[in-house]
Short mmCIF file of C-alpha atoms and ligand atoms in Angstrom, two decimals:
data_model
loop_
_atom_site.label_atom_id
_atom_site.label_comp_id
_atom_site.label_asym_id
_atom_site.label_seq_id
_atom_site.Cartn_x
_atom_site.Cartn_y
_atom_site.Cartn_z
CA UNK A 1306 0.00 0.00 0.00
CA UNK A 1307 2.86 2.32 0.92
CA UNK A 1308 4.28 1.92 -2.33
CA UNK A 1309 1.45 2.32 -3.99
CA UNK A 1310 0.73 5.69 -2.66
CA UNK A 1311 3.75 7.15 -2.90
CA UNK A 1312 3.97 6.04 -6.85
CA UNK A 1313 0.45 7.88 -7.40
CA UNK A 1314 1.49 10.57 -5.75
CA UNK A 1315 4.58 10.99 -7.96
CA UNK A 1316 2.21 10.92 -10.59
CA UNK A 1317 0.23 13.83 -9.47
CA UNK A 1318 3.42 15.82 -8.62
CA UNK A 1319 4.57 14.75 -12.52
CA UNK A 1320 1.15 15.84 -14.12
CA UNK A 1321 0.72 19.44 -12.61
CA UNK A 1322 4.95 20.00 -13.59
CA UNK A 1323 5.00 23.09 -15.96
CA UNK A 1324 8.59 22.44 -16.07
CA UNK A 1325 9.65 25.00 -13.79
CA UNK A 1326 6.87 25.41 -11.33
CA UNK A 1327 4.16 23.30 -10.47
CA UNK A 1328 0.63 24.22 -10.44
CA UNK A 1329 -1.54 23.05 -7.47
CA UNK A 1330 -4.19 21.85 -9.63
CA UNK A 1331 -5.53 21.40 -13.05
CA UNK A 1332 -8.28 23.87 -13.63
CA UNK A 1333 -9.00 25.10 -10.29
CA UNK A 1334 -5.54 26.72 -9.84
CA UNK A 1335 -3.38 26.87 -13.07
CA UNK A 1336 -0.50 29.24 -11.92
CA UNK A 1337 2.26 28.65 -9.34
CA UNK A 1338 1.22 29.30 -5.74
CA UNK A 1339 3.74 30.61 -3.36
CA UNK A 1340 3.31 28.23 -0.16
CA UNK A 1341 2.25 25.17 -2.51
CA UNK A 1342 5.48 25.17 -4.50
CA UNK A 1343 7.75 25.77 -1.58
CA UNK A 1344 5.79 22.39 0.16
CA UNK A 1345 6.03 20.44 -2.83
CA UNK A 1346 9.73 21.20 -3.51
CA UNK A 1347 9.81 18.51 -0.57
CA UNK A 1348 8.04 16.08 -2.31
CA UNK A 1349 10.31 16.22 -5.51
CA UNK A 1350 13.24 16.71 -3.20
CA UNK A 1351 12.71 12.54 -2.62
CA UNK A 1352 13.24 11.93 -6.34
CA UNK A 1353 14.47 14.47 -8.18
CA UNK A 1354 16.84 16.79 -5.86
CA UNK A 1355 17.77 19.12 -9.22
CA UNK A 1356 13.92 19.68 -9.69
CA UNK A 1357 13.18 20.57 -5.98
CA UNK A 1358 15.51 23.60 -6.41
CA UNK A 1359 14.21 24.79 -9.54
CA UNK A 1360 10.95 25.50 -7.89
CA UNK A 1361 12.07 27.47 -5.50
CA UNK A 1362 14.40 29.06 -7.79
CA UNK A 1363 10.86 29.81 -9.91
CA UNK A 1364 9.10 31.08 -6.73
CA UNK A 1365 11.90 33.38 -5.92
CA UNK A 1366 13.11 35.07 -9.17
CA UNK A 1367 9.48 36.78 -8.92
CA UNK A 1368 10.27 38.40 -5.87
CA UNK A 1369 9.61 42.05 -6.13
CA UNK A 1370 12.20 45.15 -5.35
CA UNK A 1371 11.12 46.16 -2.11
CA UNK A 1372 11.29 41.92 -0.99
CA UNK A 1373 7.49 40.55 -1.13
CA UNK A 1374 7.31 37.37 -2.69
CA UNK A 1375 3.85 38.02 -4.53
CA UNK A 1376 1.16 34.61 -3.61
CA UNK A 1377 0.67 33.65 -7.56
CA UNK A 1378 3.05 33.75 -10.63
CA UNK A 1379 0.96 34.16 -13.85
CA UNK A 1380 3.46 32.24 -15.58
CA UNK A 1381 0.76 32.17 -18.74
CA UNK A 1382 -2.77 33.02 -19.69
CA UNK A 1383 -5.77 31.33 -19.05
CA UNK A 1384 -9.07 32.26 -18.50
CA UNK A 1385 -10.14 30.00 -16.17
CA UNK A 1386 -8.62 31.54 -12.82
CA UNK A 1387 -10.43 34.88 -11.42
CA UNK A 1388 -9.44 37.27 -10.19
CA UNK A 1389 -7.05 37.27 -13.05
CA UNK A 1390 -3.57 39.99 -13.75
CA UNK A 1391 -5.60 42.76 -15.38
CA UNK A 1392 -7.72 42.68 -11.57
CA UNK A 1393 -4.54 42.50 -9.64
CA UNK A 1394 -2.26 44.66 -12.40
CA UNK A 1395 0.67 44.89 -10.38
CA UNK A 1396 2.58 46.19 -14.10
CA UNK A 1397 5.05 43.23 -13.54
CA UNK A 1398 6.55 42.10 -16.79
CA UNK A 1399 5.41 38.88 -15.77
CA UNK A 1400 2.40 39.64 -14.22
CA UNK A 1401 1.74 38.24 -10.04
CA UNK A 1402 -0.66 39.39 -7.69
CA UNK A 1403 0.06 41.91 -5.21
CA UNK A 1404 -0.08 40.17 -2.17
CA UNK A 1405 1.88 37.42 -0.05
CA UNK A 1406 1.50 34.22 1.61
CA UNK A 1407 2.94 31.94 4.34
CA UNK A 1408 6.59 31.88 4.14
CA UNK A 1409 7.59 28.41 4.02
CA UNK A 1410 10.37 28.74 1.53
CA UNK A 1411 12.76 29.55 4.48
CA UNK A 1412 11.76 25.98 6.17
CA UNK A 1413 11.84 24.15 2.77
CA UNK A 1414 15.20 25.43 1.52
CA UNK A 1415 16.73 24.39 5.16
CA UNK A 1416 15.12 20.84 5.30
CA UNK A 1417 16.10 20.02 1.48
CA UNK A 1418 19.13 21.00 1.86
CA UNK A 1419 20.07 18.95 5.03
CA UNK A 1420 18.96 15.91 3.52
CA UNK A 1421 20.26 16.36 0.06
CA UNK A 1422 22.43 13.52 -1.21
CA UNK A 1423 23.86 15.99 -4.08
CA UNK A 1424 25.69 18.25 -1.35
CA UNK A 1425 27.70 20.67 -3.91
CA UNK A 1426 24.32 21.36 -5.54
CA UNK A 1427 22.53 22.11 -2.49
CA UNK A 1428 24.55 24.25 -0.85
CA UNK A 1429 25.47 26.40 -4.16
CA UNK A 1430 21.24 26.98 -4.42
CA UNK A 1431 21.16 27.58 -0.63
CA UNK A 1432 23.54 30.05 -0.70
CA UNK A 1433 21.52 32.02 -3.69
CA UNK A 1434 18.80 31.49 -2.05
CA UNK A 1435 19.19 32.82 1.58
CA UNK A 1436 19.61 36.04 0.74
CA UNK A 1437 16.50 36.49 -1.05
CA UNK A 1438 14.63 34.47 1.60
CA UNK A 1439 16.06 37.26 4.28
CA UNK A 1440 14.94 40.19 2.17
CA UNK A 1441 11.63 38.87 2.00
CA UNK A 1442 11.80 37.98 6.12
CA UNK A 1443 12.89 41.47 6.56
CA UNK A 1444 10.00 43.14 4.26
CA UNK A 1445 7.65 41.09 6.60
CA UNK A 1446 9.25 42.98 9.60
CA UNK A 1447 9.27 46.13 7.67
CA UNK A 1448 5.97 46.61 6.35
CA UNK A 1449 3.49 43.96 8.35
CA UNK A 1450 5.03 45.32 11.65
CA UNK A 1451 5.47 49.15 11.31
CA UNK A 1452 5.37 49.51 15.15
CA UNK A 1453 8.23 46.60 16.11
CA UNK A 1454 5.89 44.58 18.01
CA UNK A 1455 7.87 41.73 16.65
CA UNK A 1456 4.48 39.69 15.11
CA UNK A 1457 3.24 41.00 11.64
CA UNK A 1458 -0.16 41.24 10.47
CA UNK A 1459 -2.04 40.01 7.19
CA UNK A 1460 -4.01 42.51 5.12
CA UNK A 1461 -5.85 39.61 3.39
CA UNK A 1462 -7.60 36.50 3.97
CA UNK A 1463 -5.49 34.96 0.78
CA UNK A 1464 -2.37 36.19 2.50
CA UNK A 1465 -3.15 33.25 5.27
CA UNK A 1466 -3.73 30.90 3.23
CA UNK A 1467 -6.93 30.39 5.28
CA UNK A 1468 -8.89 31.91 2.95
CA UNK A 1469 -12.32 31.72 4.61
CA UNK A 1470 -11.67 30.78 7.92
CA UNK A 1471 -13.83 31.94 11.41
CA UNK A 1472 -11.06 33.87 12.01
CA UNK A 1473 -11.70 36.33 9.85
CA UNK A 1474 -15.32 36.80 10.37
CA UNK A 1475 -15.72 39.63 12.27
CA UNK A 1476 -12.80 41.48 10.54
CA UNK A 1477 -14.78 41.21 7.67
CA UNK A 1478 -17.54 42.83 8.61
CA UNK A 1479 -15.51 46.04 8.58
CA UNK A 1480 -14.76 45.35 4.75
CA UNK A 1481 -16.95 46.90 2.91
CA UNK A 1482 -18.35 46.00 -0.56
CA UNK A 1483 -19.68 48.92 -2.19
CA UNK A 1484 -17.23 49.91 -5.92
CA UNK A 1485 -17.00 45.97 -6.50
CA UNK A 1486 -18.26 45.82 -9.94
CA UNK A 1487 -19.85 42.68 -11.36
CA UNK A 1488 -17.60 39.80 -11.55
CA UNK A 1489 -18.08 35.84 -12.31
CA UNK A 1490 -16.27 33.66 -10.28
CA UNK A 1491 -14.57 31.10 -11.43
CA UNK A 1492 -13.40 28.68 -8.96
CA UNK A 1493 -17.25 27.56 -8.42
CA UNK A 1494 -17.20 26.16 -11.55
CA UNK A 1495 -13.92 23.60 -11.38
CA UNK A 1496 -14.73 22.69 -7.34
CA UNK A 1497 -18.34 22.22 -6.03
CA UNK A 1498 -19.72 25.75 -3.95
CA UNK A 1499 -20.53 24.36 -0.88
CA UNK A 1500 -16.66 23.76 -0.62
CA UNK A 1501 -15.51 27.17 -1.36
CA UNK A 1502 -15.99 30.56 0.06
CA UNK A 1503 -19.54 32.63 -0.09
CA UNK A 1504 -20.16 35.45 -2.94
CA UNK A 1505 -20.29 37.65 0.42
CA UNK A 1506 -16.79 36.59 1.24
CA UNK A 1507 -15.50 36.76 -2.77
CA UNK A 1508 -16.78 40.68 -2.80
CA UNK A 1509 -14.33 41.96 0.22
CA UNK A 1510 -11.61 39.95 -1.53
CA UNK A 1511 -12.32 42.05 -4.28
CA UNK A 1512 -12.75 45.19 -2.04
CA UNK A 1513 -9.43 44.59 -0.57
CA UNK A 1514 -7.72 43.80 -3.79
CA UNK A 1515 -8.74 47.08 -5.86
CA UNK A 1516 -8.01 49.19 -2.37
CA UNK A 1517 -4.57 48.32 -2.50
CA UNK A 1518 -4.35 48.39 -6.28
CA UNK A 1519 -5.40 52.41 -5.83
CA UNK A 1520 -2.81 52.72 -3.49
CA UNK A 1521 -0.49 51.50 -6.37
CA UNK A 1522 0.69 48.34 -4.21
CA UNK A 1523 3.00 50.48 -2.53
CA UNK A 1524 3.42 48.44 0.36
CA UNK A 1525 4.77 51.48 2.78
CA UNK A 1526 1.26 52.48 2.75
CA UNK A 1527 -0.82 49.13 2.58
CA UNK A 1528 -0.63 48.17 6.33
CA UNK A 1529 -2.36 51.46 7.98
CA UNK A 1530 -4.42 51.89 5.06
CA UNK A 1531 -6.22 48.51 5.68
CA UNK A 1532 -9.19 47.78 7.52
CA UNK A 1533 -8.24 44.09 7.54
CA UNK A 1534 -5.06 43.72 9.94
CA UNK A 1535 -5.29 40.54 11.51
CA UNK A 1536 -2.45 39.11 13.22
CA UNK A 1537 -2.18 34.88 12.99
CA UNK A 1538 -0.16 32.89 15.37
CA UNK A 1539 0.20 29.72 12.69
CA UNK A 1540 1.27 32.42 9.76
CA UNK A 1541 3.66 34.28 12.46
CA UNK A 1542 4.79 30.86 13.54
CA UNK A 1543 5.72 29.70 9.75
CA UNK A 1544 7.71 32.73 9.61
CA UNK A 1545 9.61 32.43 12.77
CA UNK A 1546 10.58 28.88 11.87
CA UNK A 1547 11.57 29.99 8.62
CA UNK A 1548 13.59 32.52 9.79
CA UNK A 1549 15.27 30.50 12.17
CA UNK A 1550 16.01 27.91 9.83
CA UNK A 1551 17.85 30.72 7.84
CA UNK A 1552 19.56 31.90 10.64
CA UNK A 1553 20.80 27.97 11.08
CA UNK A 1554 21.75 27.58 7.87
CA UNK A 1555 23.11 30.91 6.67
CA UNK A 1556 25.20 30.43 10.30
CA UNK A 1557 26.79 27.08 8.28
CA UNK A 1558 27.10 28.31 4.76
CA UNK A 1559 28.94 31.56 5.61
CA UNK A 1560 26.86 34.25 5.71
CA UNK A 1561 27.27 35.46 9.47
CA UNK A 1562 25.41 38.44 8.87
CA UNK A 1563 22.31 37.02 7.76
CA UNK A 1564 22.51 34.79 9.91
CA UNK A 1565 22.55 37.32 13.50
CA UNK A 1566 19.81 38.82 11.75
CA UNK A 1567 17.59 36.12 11.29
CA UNK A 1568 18.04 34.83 14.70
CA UNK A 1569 17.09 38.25 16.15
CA UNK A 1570 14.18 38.39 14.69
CA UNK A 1571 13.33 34.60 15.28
CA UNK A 1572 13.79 35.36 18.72
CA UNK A 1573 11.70 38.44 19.07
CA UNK A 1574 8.88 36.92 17.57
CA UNK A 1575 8.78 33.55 19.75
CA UNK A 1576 8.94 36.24 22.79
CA UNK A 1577 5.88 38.33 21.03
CA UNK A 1578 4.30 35.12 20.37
CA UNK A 1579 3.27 34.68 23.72
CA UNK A 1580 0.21 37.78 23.76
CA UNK A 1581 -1.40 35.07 21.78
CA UNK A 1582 -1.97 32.82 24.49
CA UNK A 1583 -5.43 32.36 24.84
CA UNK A 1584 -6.36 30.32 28.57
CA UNK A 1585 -9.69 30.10 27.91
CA UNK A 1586 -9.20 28.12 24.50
CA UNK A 1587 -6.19 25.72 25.63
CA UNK A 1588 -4.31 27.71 22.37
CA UNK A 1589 -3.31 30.60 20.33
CA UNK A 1590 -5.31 32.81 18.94
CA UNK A 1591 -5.53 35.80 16.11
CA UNK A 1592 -5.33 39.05 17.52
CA UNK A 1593 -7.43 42.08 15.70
CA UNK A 1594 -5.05 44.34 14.98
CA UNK A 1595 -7.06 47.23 13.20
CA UNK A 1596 -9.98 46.71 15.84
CA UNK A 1597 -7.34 46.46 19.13
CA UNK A 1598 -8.68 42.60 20.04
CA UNK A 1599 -7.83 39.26 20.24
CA UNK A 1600 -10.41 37.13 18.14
CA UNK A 1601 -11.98 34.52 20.23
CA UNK A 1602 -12.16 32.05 17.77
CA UNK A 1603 -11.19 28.19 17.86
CA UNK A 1604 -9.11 27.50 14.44
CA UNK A 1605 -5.78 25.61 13.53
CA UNK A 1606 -4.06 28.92 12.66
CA UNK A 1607 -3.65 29.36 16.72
CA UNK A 1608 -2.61 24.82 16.40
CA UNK A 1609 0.06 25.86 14.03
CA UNK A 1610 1.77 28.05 15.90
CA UNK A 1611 3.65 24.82 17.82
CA UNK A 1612 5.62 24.78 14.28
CA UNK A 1613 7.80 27.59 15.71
CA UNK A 1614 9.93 27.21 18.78
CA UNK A 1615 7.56 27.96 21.51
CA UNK A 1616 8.04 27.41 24.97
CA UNK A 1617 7.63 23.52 25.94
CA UNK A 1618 5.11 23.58 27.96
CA UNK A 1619 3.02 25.86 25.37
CA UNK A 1620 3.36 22.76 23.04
CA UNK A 1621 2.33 20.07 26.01
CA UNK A 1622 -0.44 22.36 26.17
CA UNK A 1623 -1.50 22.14 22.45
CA UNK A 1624 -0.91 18.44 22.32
CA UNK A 1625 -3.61 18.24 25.02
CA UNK A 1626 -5.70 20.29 22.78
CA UNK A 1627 -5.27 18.09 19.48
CA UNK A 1628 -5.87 15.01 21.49
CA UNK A 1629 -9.40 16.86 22.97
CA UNK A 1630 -10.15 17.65 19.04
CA UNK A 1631 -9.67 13.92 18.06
CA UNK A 1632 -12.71 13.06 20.59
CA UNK A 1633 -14.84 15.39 18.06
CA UNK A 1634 -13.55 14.13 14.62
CA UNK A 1635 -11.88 11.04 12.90
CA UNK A 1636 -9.13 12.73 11.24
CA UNK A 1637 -7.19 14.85 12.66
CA UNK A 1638 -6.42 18.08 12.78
CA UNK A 1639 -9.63 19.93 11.61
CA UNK A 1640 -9.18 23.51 10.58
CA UNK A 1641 -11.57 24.70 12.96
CA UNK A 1642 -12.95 23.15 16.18
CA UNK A 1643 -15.83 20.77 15.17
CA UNK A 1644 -17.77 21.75 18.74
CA UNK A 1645 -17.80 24.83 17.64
CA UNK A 1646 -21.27 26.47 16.09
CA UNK A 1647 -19.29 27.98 12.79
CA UNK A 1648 -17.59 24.83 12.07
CA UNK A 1649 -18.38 22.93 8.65
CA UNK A 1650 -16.41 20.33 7.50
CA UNK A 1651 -16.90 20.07 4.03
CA UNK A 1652 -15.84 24.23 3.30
CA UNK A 1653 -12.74 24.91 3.32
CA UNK A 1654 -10.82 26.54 6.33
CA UNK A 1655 -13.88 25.90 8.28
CA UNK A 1656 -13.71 22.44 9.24
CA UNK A 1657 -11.78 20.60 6.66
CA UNK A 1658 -8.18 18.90 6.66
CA UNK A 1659 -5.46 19.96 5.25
CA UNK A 1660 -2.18 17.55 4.76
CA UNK A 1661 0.27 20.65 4.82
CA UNK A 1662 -0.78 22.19 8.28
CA UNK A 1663 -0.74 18.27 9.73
CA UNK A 1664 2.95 18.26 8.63
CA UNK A 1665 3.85 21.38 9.35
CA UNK A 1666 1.83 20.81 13.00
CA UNK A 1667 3.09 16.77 13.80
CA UNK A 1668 6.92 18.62 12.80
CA UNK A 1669 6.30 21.27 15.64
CA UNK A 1670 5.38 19.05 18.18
CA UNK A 1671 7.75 16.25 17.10
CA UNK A 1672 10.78 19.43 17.87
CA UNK A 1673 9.10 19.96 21.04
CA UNK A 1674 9.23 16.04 21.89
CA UNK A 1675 5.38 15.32 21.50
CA UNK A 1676 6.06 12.76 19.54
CA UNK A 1677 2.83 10.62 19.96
CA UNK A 1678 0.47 13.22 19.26
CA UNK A 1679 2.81 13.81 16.27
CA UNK A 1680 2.57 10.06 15.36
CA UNK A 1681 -1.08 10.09 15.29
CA UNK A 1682 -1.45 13.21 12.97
CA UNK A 1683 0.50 11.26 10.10
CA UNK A 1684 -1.52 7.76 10.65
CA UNK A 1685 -4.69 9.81 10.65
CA UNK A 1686 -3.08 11.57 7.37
CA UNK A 1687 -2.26 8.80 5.42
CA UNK A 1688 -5.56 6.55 6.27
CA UNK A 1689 -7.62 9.70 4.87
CA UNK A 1690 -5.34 9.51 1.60
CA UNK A 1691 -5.57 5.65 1.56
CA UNK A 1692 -9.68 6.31 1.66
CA UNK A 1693 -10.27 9.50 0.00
CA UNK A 1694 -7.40 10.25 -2.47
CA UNK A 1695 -5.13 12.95 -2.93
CA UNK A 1696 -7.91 15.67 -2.49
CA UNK A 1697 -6.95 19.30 -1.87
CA UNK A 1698 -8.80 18.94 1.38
CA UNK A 1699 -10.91 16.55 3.50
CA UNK A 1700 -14.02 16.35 5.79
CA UNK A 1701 -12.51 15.47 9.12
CA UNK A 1702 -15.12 13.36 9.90
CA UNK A 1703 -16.67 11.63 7.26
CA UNK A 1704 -13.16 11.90 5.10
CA UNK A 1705 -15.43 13.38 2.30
CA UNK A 1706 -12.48 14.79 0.04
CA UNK A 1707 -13.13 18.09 -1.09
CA UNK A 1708 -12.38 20.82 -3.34
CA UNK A 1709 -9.64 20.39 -6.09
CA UNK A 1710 -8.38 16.82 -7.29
CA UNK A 1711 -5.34 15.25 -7.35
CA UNK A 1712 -3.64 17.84 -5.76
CA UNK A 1713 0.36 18.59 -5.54
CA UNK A 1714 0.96 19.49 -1.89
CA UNK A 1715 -1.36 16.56 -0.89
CA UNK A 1716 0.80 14.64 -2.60
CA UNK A 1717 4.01 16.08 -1.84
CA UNK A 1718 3.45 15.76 1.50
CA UNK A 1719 2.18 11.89 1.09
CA UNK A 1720 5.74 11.18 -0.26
CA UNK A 1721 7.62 13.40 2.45
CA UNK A 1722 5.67 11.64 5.20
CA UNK A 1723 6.37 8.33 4.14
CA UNK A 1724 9.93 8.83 3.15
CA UNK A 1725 10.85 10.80 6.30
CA UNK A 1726 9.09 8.80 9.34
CA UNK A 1727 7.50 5.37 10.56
CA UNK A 1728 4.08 5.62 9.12
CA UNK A 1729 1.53 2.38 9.22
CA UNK A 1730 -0.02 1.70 5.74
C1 DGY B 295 -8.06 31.00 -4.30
O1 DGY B 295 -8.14 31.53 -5.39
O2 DGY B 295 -8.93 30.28 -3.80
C2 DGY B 295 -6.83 31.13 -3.53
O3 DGY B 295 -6.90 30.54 -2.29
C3 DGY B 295 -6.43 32.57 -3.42
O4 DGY B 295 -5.14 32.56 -3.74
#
């Protein structure tokens, strides 16, 4: 069975290559994602080392001046995608959007590159690579944390990754709607509606995107100008961990400099990290930035967070959390807690599983020496592939798989879990 999998999910990583970046899906998403390729660099980084670099290569020669790394590449037209790079029109000569997403790259680069069997090759693309990384670290600093709290704050649902999630809710409320035009989505018609975000939601995307787009991207003035400033633990956690893992390997590879740098601001994030805490949930939470509140709120984004280096007895703590969750579900980790009233497990970051934040989660806690709750993320992983296929997500009870088919990450991370630890298949 093992074998199996991990041979059809080389298959799925082979048919969505574009040669030099991956798409996540057929259809549904036909450009290169940020977060997606740097995840499924790990996948190829199992069977083709050479090919794991060139997509982060891809990913990063799009970075802009000022250091974003922009959360699609438009690599070519097609029709099928909205909001498409005349909505965004960022003027790039090859057209991206405008905003960002999780910063994984960091972690990916590090991981690959310790395990590489071609070691000349990996530390030659490390070293090009860590620089960029950095700039893009330091932009997050820069212009998501204008006041030096040390935690930076998203300006867009699609900058999480979590698109939709409960998180956002009452954020969004302060979005308006009013100068979105007509548009036709067009996700709805490659994935099935009840798995995807509302109209309602889809319009303050919109809003958000043509705000910034008047404010000509400049991203010195996105932050105050945005109504939506939500600070995530699980997106402030990916970039602590990434930025420690530069700090580790830049440390190795030469590059001193870069190296202080990223550690400081590792370190004053895991310290900032700590206002998340919520008591009252057993976990992290978001915290409201534009409104001055933390968002009570139940969701994995405030799970996640164990993927930095947080105190020890912080990640005990979520352990006992995960293992509470697994009384309400079958698969773990659900996206959002299924006691709670807004939870629905077949739509997307309301309920669902995602492979990616069960890695990213089960590595977190492994670091922090959970290593049974860790253990039971990846059995409950692969038994939901083994039923339900390499879906872009899952119902965490029922295993229903949802949204996009036959989906890269899912993959990649079938053929990183298997190849990396003791899984039973
Ligand atoms: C989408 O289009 O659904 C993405 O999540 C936004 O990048």
């Amino acid at each position: 069975m093992k074998e199996e999998l991990i041979q059809h999910a080389r298959q799925v990583l082979s048919d969505n290559d574009r040669g030099t970046y991956t798409v996540p899906t057929h259809g549904l998403y036909p450009f290169q994602w940020n977060w997606d390729s740097a995840l499924s660099a790990l996948g190829f980084a199992h069977f083709d080392e050479p090919r794991a670099w060139t997509e982060i290569d891809t990913l990063m020669a799009h970075q802009w001046e000022d250091g974003m790394v922009p959360h699609i590449i438009f690599h070519q037209k097609d029709d099928g995608y909205f909001p498409g790079p005349d909505v965004w029109a960022t003027g790039r000569t090859v057209p991206t959007s405008g905003i960002t997403q999780p910063p994984v790259a960091g972690f990916a680069v590090r991981r690959i590159h310790d395990r590489a069997t071609d070691k000349s090759l990996a530390s030659q693309k490390a070293k090009a690579l860590l620089p960029k990384i950095h700039a893009w670290h330091q932009w997050f600093y820069r212009c998501r944390d204008p006041q030096g709290t040390g935690l930076i704050a998203l300006l867009h649902p699609w900058e999480s990754g979590r698109d939709n999630s409960v998180d956002w809710d009452d954020a969004f409320e302060r979005v308006p709607t009013d100068g979105v035009g007509d548009f036709v989505r067009r996700d709805t018609s490659h994935a099935n509606p009840a798995h995807r975000p509302t109209d309602e939601q889809y319009k303050r995307y919109i809003w958000l995107v043509q705000t910034f787009r008047d404010l000509g991207w400049d991203n010195s003035k996105l932050h105050d100008a945005s109504p939506f400033r939500i600070v995530d633990p699980g997106f402030n956690a990916i970039l602590i961990r990434s930025c420690q893992d530069v700090a580790d390997l830049a440390g190795r590879l030469g590059m001193p400099e870069i190296a202080a740098e990223a550690r400081a601001m590792a370190d004053r994030g895991i310290a900032a990290m700590e206002s998340l805490w919520s008591d009252a949930l057993g976990q992290y939470q978001c915290y409201d930035r534009a409104a001055g509140k933390p968002v009570d709120s139940a969701s994995i984004g405030g799970i996640l967070a164990v993927f930095a280096p947080i105190p020890k007895d912080r990640a005990a703590a979520l352990a006992v959390r995960i293992v509470k969750l697994a009384k309400a579900c079958n698969y773990l980790v659900p996206s959002h807690d299924p006691t709670a009233p807004e939870f629905d497990g077949l739509r997307y970051w309301r309920g669902p599983v995602w492979l990616i934040v069960n890695y990213m989660i089960a590595d977190g806690l492994e670091c922090a020496g959970q290593s049974s709750t860790a253990d039971r993320i990846r059995a409950d992983s692969v038994r939901l592939i083994e039923r339900s296929g390499f879906a872009e997500y899952h119902d965490p009870i029922t295993a229903e798989p949802c949204g996009g088919a036959h989906f890269t990450w899912t993959a990649a991370m079938v053929i990183e879990i298997f190849n990396t630890y003791e899984v039973a298949a």
